[in-house]
Amino acid sequence: ISNNQIVMKRNRVAPYDMLKMLEKEGIIGSVYPALISTTGNSTSVADSTRMGQEIAERLVSAGVNGVILTST
């Protein structure tokens, strides 16, 4: 399996370029400085729940009030 297409078109998985454009135009406030990602295959429900709670706490404490959820 190759990730060449993702590396070449990285904004396709997470539309960072479009978000930065919207931020620059003042349409959205600001873009969080990090991309948060998890693996979904073979992750237990308990681990997924824990990771989701940890991510949510991190974003809430940083004042994030919107997210984009994508799937590959």
mmCIF file of N, CA and C in Angstrom:
data_model
loop_
_atom_site.group_PDB
_atom_site.id
_atom_site.type_symbol
_atom_site.label_atom_id
_atom_site.label_comp_id
_atom_site.label_asym_id
_atom_site.label_seq_id
_atom_site.Cartn_x
_atom_site.Cartn_y
_atom_site.Cartn_z
ATOM 1 N N ILE A 1 0.857 -1.173 0.000
ATOM 2 C CA ILE A 1 0.000 0.000 0.000
ATOM 3 C C ILE A 1 0.897 1.229 0.000
ATOM 4 N N SER A 2 0.572 2.171 -0.853
ATOM 5 C CA SER A 2 1.358 3.395 -0.974
ATOM 6 C C SER A 2 0.546 4.592 -0.495
ATOM 7 N N ASN A 3 1.224 5.513 0.154
ATOM 8 C CA ASN A 3 0.550 6.742 0.572
ATOM 9 C C ASN A 3 0.923 7.917 -0.326
ATOM 10 N N ASN A 4 1.476 7.624 -1.508
ATOM 11 C CA ASN A 4 1.922 8.691 -2.410
ATOM 12 C C ASN A 4 0.817 9.677 -2.759
ATOM 13 N N GLN A 5 -0.396 9.185 -2.989
ATOM 14 C CA GLN A 5 -1.492 10.082 -3.355
ATOM 15 C C GLN A 5 -1.842 11.019 -2.198
ATOM 16 N N ILE A 6 -1.767 10.516 -0.988
ATOM 17 C CA ILE A 6 -2.060 11.372 0.169
ATOM 18 C C ILE A 6 -0.952 12.400 0.357
ATOM 19 N N VAL A 7 0.286 11.976 0.201
ATOM 20 C CA VAL A 7 1.405 12.909 0.345
ATOM 21 C C VAL A 7 1.315 13.994 -0.727
ATOM 22 N N MET A 8 0.999 13.607 -1.955
ATOM 23 C CA MET A 8 0.916 14.569 -3.051
ATOM 24 C C MET A 8 -0.302 15.477 -2.917
ATOM 25 N N LYS A 9 -1.382 14.964 -2.359
ATOM 26 C CA LYS A 9 -2.630 15.727 -2.249
ATOM 27 C C LYS A 9 -3.085 15.750 -0.795
ATOM 28 N N ARG A 10 -2.199 16.164 0.115
ATOM 29 C CA ARG A 10 -2.495 16.079 1.539
ATOM 30 C C ARG A 10 -3.699 16.916 1.958
ATOM 31 N N ASN A 11 -4.027 17.959 1.225
ATOM 32 C CA ASN A 11 -5.185 18.782 1.577
ATOM 33 C C ASN A 11 -6.496 18.103 1.210
ATOM 34 N N ARG A 12 -6.414 16.967 0.576
ATOM 35 C CA ARG A 12 -7.616 16.221 0.238
ATOM 36 C C ARG A 12 -8.164 15.486 1.462
ATOM 37 N N VAL A 13 -7.295 15.021 2.318
ATOM 38 C CA VAL A 13 -7.712 14.321 3.529
ATOM 39 C C VAL A 13 -8.179 15.317 4.574
ATOM 40 N N ALA A 14 -7.414 16.361 4.783
ATOM 41 C CA ALA A 14 -7.769 17.439 5.707
ATOM 42 C C ALA A 14 -7.620 18.750 4.938
ATOM 43 N N PRO A 15 -8.714 19.460 4.693
ATOM 44 C CA PRO A 15 -8.681 20.644 3.817
ATOM 45 C C PRO A 15 -7.997 21.855 4.458
ATOM 46 N N TYR A 16 -6.753 21.663 4.883
ATOM 47 C CA TYR A 16 -6.020 22.700 5.597
ATOM 48 C C TYR A 16 -5.856 23.963 4.753
ATOM 49 N N ASP A 17 -5.557 23.803 3.471
ATOM 50 C CA ASP A 17 -5.354 24.974 2.606
ATOM 51 C C ASP A 17 -6.624 25.823 2.523
ATOM 52 N N MET A 18 -7.771 25.182 2.408
ATOM 53 C CA MET A 18 -9.038 25.911 2.329
ATOM 54 C C MET A 18 -9.360 26.577 3.665
ATOM 55 N N LEU A 19 -9.093 25.885 4.760
ATOM 56 C CA LEU A 19 -9.337 26.473 6.072
ATOM 57 C C LEU A 19 -8.472 27.701 6.298
ATOM 58 N N LYS A 20 -7.204 27.636 5.898
ATOM 59 C CA LYS A 20 -6.320 28.794 6.052
ATOM 60 C C LYS A 20 -6.789 29.962 5.187
ATOM 61 N N MET A 21 -7.338 29.672 4.012
ATOM 62 C CA MET A 21 -7.867 30.724 3.153
ATOM 63 C C MET A 21 -9.077 31.393 3.827
ATOM 64 N N LEU A 22 -9.975 30.587 4.386
ATOM 65 C CA LEU A 22 -11.147 31.125 5.078
ATOM 66 C C LEU A 22 -10.740 31.936 6.301
ATOM 67 N N GLU A 23 -9.704 31.481 6.992
ATOM 68 C CA GLU A 23 -9.184 32.223 8.139
ATOM 69 C C GLU A 23 -8.639 33.577 7.686
ATOM 70 N N LYS A 24 -7.869 33.579 6.627
ATOM 71 C CA LYS A 24 -7.268 34.816 6.113
ATOM 72 C C LYS A 24 -8.337 35.818 5.673
ATOM 73 N N GLU A 25 -9.422 35.299 5.102
ATOM 74 C CA GLU A 25 -10.514 36.166 4.637
ATOM 75 C C GLU A 25 -11.442 36.605 5.773
ATOM 76 N N GLY A 26 -11.209 36.110 6.976
ATOM 77 C CA GLY A 26 -12.027 36.492 8.115
ATOM 78 C C GLY A 26 -13.361 35.778 8.194
ATOM 79 N N ILE A 27 -13.540 34.734 7.403
ATOM 80 C CA ILE A 27 -14.797 33.990 7.405
ATOM 81 C C ILE A 27 -14.879 33.086 8.629
ATOM 82 N N ILE A 28 -13.742 32.551 9.034
ATOM 83 C CA ILE A 28 -13.674 31.779 10.272
ATOM 84 C C ILE A 28 -12.639 32.444 11.173
ATOM 85 N N GLY A 29 -12.725 32.139 12.467
ATOM 86 C CA GLY A 29 -11.811 32.784 13.422
ATOM 87 C C GLY A 29 -10.369 32.387 13.213
ATOM 88 N N SER A 30 -10.046 31.149 13.519
ATOM 89 C CA SER A 30 -8.676 30.682 13.354
ATOM 90 C C SER A 30 -8.672 29.170 13.236
ATOM 91 N N VAL A 31 -7.573 28.654 12.737
ATOM 92 C CA VAL A 31 -7.409 27.211 12.550
ATOM 93 C C VAL A 31 -6.497 26.689 13.654
ATOM 94 N N TYR A 32 -6.930 25.630 14.319
ATOM 95 C CA TYR A 32 -6.128 25.011 15.374
ATOM 96 C C TYR A 32 -4.763 24.631 14.799
ATOM 97 N N PRO A 33 -3.689 24.840 15.543
ATOM 98 C CA PRO A 33 -2.348 24.647 14.985
ATOM 99 C C PRO A 33 -1.907 23.198 14.792
ATOM 100 N N ALA A 34 -2.761 22.228 15.093
ATOM 101 C CA ALA A 34 -2.368 20.825 14.937
ATOM 102 C C ALA A 34 -3.502 20.022 14.316
ATOM 103 N N LEU A 35 -3.142 19.017 13.547
ATOM 104 C CA LEU A 35 -4.095 18.053 13.002
ATOM 105 C C LEU A 35 -4.112 16.868 13.956
ATOM 106 N N ILE A 36 -5.278 16.488 14.407
ATOM 107 C CA ILE A 36 -5.397 15.355 15.323
ATOM 108 C C ILE A 36 -5.972 14.184 14.557
ATOM 109 N N SER A 37 -5.292 13.049 14.629
ATOM 110 C CA SER A 37 -5.686 11.880 13.860
ATOM 111 C C SER A 37 -5.536 10.618 14.698
ATOM 112 N N THR A 38 -6.387 9.645 14.441
ATOM 113 C CA THR A 38 -6.270 8.342 15.090
ATOM 114 C C THR A 38 -6.390 7.256 14.033
ATOM 115 N N THR A 39 -5.957 6.071 14.372
ATOM 116 C CA THR A 39 -6.220 4.930 13.506
ATOM 117 C C THR A 39 -7.544 4.338 13.920
ATOM 118 N N GLY A 40 -8.273 3.821 12.985
ATOM 119 C CA GLY A 40 -9.574 3.271 13.310
ATOM 120 C C GLY A 40 -9.630 1.764 13.245
ATOM 121 N N ASN A 41 -8.670 1.180 12.572
ATOM 122 C CA ASN A 41 -8.728 -0.275 12.414
ATOM 123 C C ASN A 41 -8.218 -0.983 13.662
ATOM 124 N N SER A 42 -8.965 -1.936 14.105
ATOM 125 C CA SER A 42 -8.602 -2.786 15.249
ATOM 126 C C SER A 42 -8.473 -2.031 16.566
ATOM 127 N N THR A 43 -9.051 -0.864 16.674
ATOM 128 C CA THR A 43 -9.028 -0.124 17.939
ATOM 129 C C THR A 43 -10.247 -0.541 18.752
ATOM 130 N N SER A 44 -10.029 -0.915 19.986
ATOM 131 C CA SER A 44 -11.153 -1.351 20.816
ATOM 132 C C SER A 44 -12.090 -0.178 21.099
ATOM 133 N N VAL A 45 -13.321 -0.502 21.430
ATOM 134 C CA VAL A 45 -14.302 0.521 21.770
ATOM 135 C C VAL A 45 -13.827 1.309 22.986
ATOM 136 N N ALA A 46 -13.268 0.622 23.951
ATOM 137 C CA ALA A 46 -12.786 1.305 25.164
ATOM 138 C C ALA A 46 -11.677 2.288 24.826
ATOM 139 N N ASP A 47 -10.711 1.876 23.995
ATOM 140 C CA ASP A 47 -9.626 2.783 23.612
ATOM 141 C C ASP A 47 -10.146 3.944 22.771
ATOM 142 N N SER A 48 -11.065 3.659 21.860
ATOM 143 C CA SER A 48 -11.648 4.720 21.031
ATOM 144 C C SER A 48 -12.381 5.742 21.893
ATOM 145 N N THR A 49 -13.126 5.253 22.871
ATOM 146 C CA THR A 49 -13.855 6.139 23.777
ATOM 147 C C THR A 49 -12.889 7.010 24.568
ATOM 148 N N ARG A 50 -11.856 6.401 25.110
ATOM 149 C CA ARG A 50 -10.861 7.146 25.883
ATOM 150 C C ARG A 50 -10.182 8.204 25.015
ATOM 151 N N MET A 51 -9.758 7.803 23.805
ATOM 152 C CA MET A 51 -9.090 8.765 22.920
ATOM 153 C C MET A 51 -10.020 9.912 22.556
ATOM 154 N N GLY A 52 -11.269 9.600 22.273
ATOM 155 C CA GLY A 52 -12.233 10.642 21.933
ATOM 156 C C GLY A 52 -12.428 11.633 23.067
ATOM 157 N N GLN A 53 -12.521 11.119 24.286
ATOM 158 C CA GLN A 53 -12.681 11.996 25.441
ATOM 159 C C GLN A 53 -11.439 12.868 25.649
ATOM 160 N N GLU A 54 -10.262 12.281 25.486
ATOM 161 C CA GLU A 54 -9.024 13.052 25.650
ATOM 162 C C GLU A 54 -8.898 14.140 24.586
ATOM 163 N N ILE A 55 -9.242 13.805 23.360
ATOM 164 C CA ILE A 55 -9.178 14.785 22.275
ATOM 165 C C ILE A 55 -10.181 15.916 22.530
ATOM 166 N N ALA A 56 -11.399 15.542 22.909
ATOM 167 C CA ALA A 56 -12.429 16.550 23.179
ATOM 168 C C ALA A 56 -11.999 17.487 24.300
ATOM 169 N N GLU A 57 -11.451 16.940 25.374
ATOM 170 C CA GLU A 57 -10.988 17.777 26.485
ATOM 171 C C GLU A 57 -9.894 18.733 26.027
ATOM 172 N N ARG A 58 -8.984 18.239 25.221
ATOM 173 C CA ARG A 58 -7.891 19.079 24.709
ATOM 174 C C ARG A 58 -8.435 20.236 23.879
ATOM 175 N N LEU A 59 -9.380 19.927 22.990
ATOM 176 C CA LEU A 59 -9.925 20.966 22.108
ATOM 177 C C LEU A 59 -10.777 21.971 22.875
ATOM 178 N N VAL A 60 -11.592 21.491 23.787
ATOM 179 C CA VAL A 60 -12.424 22.391 24.585
ATOM 180 C C VAL A 60 -11.550 23.323 25.418
ATOM 181 N N SER A 61 -10.503 22.771 26.022
ATOM 182 C CA SER A 61 -9.638 23.618 26.857
ATOM 183 C C SER A 61 -8.875 24.644 26.020
ATOM 184 N N ALA A 62 -8.717 24.369 24.724
ATOM 185 C CA ALA A 62 -8.049 25.315 23.831
ATOM 186 C C ALA A 62 -9.035 26.319 23.235
ATOM 187 N N GLY A 63 -10.327 26.193 23.556
ATOM 188 C CA GLY A 63 -11.323 27.130 23.049
ATOM 189 C C GLY A 63 -11.830 26.808 21.658
ATOM 190 N N VAL A 64 -11.587 25.606 21.176
ATOM 191 C CA VAL A 64 -12.073 25.205 19.851
ATOM 192 C C VAL A 64 -13.579 25.016 19.924
ATOM 193 N N ASN A 65 -14.290 25.583 18.955
ATOM 194 C CA ASN A 65 -15.741 25.435 18.969
ATOM 195 C C ASN A 65 -16.300 24.823 17.692
ATOM 196 N N GLY A 66 -15.433 24.248 16.883
ATOM 197 C CA GLY A 66 -15.899 23.551 15.685
ATOM 198 C C GLY A 66 -14.796 22.636 15.170
ATOM 199 N N VAL A 67 -15.192 21.508 14.607
ATOM 200 C CA VAL A 67 -14.227 20.557 14.057
ATOM 201 C C VAL A 67 -14.747 20.016 12.733
ATOM 202 N N ILE A 68 -13.841 19.472 11.959
ATOM 203 C CA ILE A 68 -14.206 18.760 10.727
ATOM 204 C C ILE A 68 -13.770 17.323 10.917
ATOM 205 N N LEU A 69 -14.707 16.400 10.794
ATOM 206 C CA LEU A 69 -14.411 14.976 10.911
ATOM 207 C C LEU A 69 -14.365 14.389 9.512
ATOM 208 N N THR A 70 -13.262 13.751 9.173
ATOM 209 C CA THR A 70 -13.143 13.130 7.850
ATOM 210 C C THR A 70 -12.856 11.650 8.002
ATOM 211 N N SER A 71 -13.087 10.921 6.953
ATOM 212 C CA SER A 71 -12.823 9.499 6.923
ATOM 213 C C SER A 71 -12.024 9.179 5.665
ATOM 214 N N THR A 72 -11.153 8.204 5.763
ATOM 215 C CA THR A 72 -10.386 7.805 4.575
ATOM 216 C C THR A 72 -10.782 6.439 4.122
#
